[in-house]
mmCIF file of C-alpha atoms in Angstrom:
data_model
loop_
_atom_site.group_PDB
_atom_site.id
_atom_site.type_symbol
_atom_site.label_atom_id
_atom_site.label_comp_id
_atom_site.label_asym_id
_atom_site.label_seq_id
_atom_site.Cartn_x
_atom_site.Cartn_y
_atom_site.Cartn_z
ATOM 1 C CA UNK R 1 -40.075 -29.710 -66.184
ATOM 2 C CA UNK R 2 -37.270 -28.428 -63.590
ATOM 3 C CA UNK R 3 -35.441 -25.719 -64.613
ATOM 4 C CA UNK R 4 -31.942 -27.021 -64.054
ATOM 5 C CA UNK R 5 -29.944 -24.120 -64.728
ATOM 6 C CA UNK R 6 -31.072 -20.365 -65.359
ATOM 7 C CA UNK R 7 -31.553 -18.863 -68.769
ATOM 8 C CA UNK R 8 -31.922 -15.225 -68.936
ATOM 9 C CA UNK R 9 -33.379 -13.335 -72.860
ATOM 10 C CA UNK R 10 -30.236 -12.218 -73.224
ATOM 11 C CA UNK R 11 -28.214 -15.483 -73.298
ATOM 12 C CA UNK R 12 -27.723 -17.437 -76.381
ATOM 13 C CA UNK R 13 -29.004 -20.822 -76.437
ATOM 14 C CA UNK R 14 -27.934 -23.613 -78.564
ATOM 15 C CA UNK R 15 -30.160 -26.534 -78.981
ATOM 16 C CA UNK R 16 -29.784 -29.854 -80.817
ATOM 17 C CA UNK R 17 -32.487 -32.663 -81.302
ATOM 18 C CA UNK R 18 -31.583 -35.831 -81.775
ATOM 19 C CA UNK R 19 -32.204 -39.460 -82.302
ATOM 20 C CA UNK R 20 -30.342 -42.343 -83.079
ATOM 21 C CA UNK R 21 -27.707 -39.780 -84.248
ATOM 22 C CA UNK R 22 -29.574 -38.529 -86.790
ATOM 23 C CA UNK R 23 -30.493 -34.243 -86.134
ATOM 24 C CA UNK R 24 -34.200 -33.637 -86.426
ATOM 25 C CA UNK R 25 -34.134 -29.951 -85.223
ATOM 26 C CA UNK R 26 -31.021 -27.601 -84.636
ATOM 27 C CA UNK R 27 -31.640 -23.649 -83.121
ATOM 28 C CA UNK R 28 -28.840 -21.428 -81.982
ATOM 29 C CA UNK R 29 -30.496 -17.812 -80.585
ATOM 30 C CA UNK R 30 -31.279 -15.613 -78.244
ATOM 31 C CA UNK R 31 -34.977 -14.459 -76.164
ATOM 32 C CA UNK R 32 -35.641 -17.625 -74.048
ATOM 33 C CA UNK R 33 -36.585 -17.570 -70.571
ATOM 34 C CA UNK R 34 -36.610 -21.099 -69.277
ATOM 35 C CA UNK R 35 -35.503 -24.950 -70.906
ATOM 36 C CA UNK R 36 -39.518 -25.087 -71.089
ATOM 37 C CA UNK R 37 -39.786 -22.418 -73.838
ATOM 38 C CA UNK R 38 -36.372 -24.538 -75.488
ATOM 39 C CA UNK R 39 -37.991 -27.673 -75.357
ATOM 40 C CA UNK R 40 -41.116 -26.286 -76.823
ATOM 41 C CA UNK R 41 -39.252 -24.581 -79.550
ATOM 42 C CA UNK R 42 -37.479 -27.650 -80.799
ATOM 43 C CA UNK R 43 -40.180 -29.964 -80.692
ATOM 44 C CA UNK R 44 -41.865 -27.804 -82.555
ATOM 45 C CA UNK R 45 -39.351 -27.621 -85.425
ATOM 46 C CA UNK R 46 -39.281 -31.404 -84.956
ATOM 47 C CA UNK R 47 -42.561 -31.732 -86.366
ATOM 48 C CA UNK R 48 -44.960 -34.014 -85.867
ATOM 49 C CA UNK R 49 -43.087 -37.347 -84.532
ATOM 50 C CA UNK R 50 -43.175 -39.014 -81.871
ATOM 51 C CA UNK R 51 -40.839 -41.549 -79.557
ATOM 52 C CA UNK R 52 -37.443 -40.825 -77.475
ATOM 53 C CA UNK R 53 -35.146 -38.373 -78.374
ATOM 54 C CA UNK R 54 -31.971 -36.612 -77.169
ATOM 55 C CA UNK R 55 -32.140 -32.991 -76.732
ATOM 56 C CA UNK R 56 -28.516 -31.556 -75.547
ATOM 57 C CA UNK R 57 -28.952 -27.225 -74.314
ATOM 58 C CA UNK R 58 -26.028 -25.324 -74.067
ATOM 59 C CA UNK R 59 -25.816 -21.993 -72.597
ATOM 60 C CA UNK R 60 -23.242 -20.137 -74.703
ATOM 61 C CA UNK R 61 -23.317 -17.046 -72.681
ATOM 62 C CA UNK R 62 -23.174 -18.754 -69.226
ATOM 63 C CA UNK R 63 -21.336 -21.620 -70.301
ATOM 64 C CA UNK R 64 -23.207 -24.550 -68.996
ATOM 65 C CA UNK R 65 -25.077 -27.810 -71.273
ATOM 66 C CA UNK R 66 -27.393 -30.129 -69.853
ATOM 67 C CA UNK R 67 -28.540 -33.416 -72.255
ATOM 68 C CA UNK R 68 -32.070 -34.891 -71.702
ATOM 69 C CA UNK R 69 -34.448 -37.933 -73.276
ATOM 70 C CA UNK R 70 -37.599 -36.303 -74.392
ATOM 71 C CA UNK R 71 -40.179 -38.067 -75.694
ATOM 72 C CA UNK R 72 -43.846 -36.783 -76.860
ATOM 73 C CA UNK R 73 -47.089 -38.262 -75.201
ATOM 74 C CA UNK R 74 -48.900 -37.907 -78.304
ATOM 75 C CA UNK R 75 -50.164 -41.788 -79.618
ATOM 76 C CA UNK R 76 -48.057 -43.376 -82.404
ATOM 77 C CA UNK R 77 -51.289 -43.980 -84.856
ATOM 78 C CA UNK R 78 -51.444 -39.768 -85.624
ATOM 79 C CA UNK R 79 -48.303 -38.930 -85.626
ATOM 80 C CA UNK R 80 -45.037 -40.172 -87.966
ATOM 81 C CA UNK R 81 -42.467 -42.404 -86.216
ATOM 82 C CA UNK R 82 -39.218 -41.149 -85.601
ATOM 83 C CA UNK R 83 -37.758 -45.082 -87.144
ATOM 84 C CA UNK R 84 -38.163 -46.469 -90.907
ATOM 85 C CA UNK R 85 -41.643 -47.910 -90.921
ATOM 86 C CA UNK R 86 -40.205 -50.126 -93.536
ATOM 87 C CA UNK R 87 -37.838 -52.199 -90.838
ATOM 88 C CA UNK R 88 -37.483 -55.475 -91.107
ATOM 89 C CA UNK R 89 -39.655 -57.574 -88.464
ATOM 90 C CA UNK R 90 -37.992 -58.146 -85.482
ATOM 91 C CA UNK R 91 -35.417 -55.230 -85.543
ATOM 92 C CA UNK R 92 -34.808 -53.374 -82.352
ATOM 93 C CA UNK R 93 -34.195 -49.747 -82.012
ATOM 94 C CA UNK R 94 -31.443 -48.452 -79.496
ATOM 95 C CA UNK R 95 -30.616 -44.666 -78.251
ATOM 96 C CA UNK R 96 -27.144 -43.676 -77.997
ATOM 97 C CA UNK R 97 -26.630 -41.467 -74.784
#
């Protein structure tokens, strides 16, 4: 991933994962070095889901944000959808950017 803006330890990060604007991991802290170790972070509090997702970073102490779709690579049959698996047939699923 490009690093789009610099993050230094001392900066405090705020991070917000999203979909379908429902939160499925929130962080607000200090001691990154790069959106990589963010991204990593929050997908790990996210747990074990998979799809598209919209992760907004905010740099508190420099005073930037930047929003992104992530999505995990990982195949739907092991891991738990981010949707109801109860949705009636024929539904489709939008993000809101």
């Amino acid at each position: 991933m490009n690093n789009i803006r610099s993050i230094s330890r001392t900066d405090v990060i705020m991070a917000n994962l999203s979909w379908n604007g429902q939160t499925l991991a929130n962080v607000s802290k200090s001691d990154f070095t790069s959106i990589d170790d963010v991204v990593k972070l929050i997908s790990t509090m996210a747990g074990k889901c998979f799809g598209i997702a919209k992760l907004c970073i905010r740099n508190k102490t420099q005073g930037w944000a930047v929003n992104m779709a992530i999505s995990t690579p990982k195949t739907p049959s092991m891991q738990k959808p981010l949707f109801a698996a109860s949705a009636p047939r024929g539904t489709q699923f939008a993000l809101q950017f």
